[in-house]
Short mmCIF file of N, CA and C in Angstrom, two decimals:
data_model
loop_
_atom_site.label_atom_id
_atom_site.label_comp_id
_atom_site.label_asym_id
_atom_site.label_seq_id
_atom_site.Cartn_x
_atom_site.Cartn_y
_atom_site.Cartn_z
N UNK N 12 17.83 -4.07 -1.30
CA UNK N 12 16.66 -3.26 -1.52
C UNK N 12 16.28 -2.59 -0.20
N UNK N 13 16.20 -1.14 -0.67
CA UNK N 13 15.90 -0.42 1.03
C UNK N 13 13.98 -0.62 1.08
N UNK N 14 13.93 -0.90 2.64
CA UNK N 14 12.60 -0.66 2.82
C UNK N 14 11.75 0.28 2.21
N UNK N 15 10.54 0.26 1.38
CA UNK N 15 9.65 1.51 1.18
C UNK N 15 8.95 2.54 2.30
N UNK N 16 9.27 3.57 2.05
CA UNK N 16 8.20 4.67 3.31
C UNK N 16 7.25 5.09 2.79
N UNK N 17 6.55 4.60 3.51
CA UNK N 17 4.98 4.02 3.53
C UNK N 17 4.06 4.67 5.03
N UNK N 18 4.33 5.89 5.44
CA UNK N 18 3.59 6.32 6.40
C UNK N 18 2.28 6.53 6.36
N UNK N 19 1.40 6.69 5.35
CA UNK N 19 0.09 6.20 5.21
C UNK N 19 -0.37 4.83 5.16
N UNK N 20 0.08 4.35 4.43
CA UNK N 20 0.34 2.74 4.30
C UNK N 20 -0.32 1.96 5.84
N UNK N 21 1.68 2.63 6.55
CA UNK N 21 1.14 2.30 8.09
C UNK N 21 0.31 2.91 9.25
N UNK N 22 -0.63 3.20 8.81
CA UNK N 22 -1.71 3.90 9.51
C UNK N 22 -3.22 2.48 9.11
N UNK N 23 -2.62 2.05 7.96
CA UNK N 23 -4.27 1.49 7.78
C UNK N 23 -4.11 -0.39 8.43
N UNK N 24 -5.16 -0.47 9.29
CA UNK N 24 -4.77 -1.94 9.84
C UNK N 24 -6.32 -2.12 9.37
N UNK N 25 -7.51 -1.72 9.08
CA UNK N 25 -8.48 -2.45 8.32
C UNK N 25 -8.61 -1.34 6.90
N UNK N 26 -9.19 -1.89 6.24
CA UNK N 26 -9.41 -1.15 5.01
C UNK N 26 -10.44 0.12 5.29
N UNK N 27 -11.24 -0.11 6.38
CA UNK N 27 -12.29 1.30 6.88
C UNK N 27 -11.36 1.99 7.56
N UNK N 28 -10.30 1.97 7.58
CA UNK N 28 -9.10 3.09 8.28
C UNK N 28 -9.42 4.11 6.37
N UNK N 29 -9.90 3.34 5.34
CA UNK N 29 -9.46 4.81 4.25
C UNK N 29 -10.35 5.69 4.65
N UNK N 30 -11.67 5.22 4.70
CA UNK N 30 -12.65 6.12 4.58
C UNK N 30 -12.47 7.78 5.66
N UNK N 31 -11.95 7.85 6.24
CA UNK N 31 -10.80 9.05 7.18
C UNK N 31 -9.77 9.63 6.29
N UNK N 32 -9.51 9.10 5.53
CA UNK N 32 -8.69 9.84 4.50
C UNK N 32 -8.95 10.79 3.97
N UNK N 33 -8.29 12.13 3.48
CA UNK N 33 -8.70 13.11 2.36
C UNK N 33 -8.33 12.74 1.14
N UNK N 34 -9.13 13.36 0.16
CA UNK N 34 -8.89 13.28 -1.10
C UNK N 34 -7.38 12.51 -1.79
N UNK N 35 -6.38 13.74 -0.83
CA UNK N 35 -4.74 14.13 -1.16
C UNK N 35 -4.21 12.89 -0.26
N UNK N 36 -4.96 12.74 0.77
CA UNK N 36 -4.35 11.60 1.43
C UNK N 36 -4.45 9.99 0.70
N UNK N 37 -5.72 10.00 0.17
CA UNK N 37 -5.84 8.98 -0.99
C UNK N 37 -4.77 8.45 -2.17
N UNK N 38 -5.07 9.82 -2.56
CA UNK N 38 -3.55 10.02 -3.91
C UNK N 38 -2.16 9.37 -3.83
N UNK N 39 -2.01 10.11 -2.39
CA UNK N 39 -0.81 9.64 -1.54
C UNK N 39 -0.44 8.18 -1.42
N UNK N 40 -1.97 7.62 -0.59
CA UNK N 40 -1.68 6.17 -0.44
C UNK N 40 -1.42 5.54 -1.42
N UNK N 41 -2.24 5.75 -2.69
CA UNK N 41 -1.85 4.88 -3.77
C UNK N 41 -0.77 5.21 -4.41
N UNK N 42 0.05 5.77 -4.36
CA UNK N 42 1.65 6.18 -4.71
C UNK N 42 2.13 4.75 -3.84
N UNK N 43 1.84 5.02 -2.47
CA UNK N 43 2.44 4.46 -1.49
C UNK N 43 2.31 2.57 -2.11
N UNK N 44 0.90 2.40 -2.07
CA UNK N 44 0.24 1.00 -2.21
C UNK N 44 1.22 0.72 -3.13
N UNK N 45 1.49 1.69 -4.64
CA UNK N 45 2.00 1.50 -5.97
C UNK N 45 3.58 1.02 -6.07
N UNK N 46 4.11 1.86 -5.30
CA UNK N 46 5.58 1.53 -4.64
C UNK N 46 5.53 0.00 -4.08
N UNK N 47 4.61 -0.10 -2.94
CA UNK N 47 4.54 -1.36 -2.29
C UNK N 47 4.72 -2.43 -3.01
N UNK N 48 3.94 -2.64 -3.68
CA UNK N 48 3.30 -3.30 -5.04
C UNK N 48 4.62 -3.71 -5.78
N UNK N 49 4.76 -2.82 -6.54
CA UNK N 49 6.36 -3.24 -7.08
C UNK N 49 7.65 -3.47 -6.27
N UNK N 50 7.15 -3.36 -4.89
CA UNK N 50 8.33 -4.06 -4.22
C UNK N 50 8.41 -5.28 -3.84
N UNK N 51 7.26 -5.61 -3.47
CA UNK N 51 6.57 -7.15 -3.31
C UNK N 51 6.42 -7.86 -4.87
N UNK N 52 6.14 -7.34 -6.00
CA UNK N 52 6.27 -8.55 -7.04
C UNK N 52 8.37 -8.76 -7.26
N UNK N 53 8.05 -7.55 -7.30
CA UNK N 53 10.07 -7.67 -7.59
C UNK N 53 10.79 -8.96 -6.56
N UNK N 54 10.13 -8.88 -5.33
CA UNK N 54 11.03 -10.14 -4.83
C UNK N 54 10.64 -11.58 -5.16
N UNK N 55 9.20 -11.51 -5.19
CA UNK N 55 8.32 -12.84 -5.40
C UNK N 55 7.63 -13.18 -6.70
N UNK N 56 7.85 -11.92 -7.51
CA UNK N 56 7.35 -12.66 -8.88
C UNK N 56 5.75 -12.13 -8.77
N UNK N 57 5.57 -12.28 -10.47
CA UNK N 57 4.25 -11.88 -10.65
C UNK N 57 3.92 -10.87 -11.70
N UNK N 58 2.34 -11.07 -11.99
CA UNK N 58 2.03 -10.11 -12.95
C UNK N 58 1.74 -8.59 -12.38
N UNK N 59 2.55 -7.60 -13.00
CA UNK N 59 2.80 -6.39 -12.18
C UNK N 59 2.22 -5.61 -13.22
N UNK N 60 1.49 -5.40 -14.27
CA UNK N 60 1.02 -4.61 -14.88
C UNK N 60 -0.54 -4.74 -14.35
N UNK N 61 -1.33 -5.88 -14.28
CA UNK N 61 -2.47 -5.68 -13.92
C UNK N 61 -2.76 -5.42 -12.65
N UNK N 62 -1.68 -5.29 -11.86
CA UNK N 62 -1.73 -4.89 -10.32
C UNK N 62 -1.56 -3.43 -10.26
N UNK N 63 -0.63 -2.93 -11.06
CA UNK N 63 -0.69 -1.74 -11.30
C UNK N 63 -1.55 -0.87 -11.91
N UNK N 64 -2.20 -1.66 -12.72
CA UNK N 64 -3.68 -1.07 -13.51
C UNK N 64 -4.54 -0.74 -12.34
N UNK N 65 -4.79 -1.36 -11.08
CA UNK N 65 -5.82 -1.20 -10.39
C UNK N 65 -5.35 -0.63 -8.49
N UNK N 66 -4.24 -0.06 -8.79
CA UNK N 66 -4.35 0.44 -7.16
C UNK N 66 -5.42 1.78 -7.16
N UNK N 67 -5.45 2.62 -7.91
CA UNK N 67 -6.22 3.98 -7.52
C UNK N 67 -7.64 3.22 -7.55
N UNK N 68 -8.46 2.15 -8.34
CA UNK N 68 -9.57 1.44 -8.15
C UNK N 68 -9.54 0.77 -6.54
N UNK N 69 -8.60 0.25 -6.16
CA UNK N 69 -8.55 -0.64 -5.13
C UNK N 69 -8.42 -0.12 -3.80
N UNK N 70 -7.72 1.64 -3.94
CA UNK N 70 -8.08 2.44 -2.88
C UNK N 70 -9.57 2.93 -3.29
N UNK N 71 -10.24 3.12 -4.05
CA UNK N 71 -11.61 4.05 -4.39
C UNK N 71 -12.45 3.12 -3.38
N UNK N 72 -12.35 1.87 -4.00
CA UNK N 72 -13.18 0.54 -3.66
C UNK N 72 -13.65 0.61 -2.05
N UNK N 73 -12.05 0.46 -1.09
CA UNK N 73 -12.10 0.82 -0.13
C UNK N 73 -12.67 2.08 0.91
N UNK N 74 -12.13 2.89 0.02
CA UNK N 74 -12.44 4.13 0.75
C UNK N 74 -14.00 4.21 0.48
N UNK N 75 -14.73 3.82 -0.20
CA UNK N 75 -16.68 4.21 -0.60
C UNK N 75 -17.37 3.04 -0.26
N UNK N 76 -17.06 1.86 -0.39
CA UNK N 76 -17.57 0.64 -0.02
C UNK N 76 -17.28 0.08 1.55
N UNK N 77 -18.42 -0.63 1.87
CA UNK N 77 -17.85 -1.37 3.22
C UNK N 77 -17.56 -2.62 2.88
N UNK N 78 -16.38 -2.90 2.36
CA UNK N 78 -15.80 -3.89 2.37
C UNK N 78 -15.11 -4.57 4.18
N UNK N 79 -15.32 -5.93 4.40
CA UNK N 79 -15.44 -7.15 3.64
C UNK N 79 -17.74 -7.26 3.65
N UNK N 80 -17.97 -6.38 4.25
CA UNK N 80 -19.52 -6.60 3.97
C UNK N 80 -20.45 -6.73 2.60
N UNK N 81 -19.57 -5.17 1.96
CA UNK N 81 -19.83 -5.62 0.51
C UNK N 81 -18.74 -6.40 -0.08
N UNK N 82 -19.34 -7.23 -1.01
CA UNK N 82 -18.52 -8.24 -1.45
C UNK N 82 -17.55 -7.42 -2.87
N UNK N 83 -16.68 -8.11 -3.22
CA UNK N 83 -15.25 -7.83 -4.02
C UNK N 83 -15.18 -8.42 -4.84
N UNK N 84 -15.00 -9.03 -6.23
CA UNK N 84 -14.68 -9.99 -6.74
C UNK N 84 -13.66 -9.37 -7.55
N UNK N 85 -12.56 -9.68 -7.78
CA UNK N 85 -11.31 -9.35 -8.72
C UNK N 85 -11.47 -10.47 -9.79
N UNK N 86 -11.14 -9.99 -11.20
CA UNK N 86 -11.24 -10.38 -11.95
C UNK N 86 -9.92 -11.63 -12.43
N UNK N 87 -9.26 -11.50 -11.71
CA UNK N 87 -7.85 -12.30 -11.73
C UNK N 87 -7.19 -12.08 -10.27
N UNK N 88 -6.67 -13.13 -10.39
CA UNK N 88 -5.80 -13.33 -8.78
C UNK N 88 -4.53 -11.86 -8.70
N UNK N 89 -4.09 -11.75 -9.70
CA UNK N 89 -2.72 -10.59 -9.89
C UNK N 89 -3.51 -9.07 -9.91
N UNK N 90 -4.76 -8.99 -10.12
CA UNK N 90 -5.36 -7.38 -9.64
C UNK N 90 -5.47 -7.29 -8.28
N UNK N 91 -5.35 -8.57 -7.54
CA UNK N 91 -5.47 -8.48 -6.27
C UNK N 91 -4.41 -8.03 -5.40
N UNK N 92 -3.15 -8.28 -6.15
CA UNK N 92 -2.00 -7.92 -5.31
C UNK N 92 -2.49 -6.36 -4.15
N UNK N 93 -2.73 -5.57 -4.78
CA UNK N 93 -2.90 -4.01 -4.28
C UNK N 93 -3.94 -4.35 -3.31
N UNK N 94 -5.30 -5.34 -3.22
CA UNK N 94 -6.01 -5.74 -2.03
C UNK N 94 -5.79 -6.21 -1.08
N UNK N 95 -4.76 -7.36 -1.24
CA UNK N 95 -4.49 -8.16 -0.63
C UNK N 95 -3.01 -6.74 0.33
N UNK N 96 -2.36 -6.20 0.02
CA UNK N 96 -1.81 -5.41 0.77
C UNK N 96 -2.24 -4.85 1.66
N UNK N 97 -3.41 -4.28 1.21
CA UNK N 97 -4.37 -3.14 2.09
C UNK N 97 -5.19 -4.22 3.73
N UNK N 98 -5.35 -5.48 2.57
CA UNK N 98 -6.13 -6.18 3.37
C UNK N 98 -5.63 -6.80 4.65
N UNK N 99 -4.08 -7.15 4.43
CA UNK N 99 -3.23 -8.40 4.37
C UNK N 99 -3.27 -9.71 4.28
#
């Protein structure tokens, strides 16, 4: 499996790195996150539909909220996959 390119991706080391983002740059990331996502359950397993249900939520979240100040609660551990990326 070749590495994913992820050059937005690697730009964000806290989650307030989105809020600098444009619109298109958003879009982008979550392509990016989305890719990620299915590259990381593919090796390790996991529920990949509800992770995938929620990356464009999980960039919004980020990019408008001050997360970790405002609090997060995911409704299941597997919507988290796409947070836990952003987050690490």
């Amino acid at each position: 499996m070749s590495p994913i390119r992820a050059p937005l991706l690697d730009r964000v080391r806290y989650p307030e790195d989105l809020r600098n983002f444009s619109p298109e740059q958003l879009r982008a990331l979550a392509d990016e996150l989305r890719a990620e996502t299915v590259d990381a359950v593919s090796v390790t397993g996991g529920h990949l539909g509800a992770s995938l249900g929620v990356v464009e939520l999980t960039v919004a979240i980020h990019a408008v909220f001050d997360t970790p100040r405002d609090r997060l609660l995911w409704d299941v551990g597997h919507q988290a996959y796409p947070h836990k990326i952003l987050t690490g």
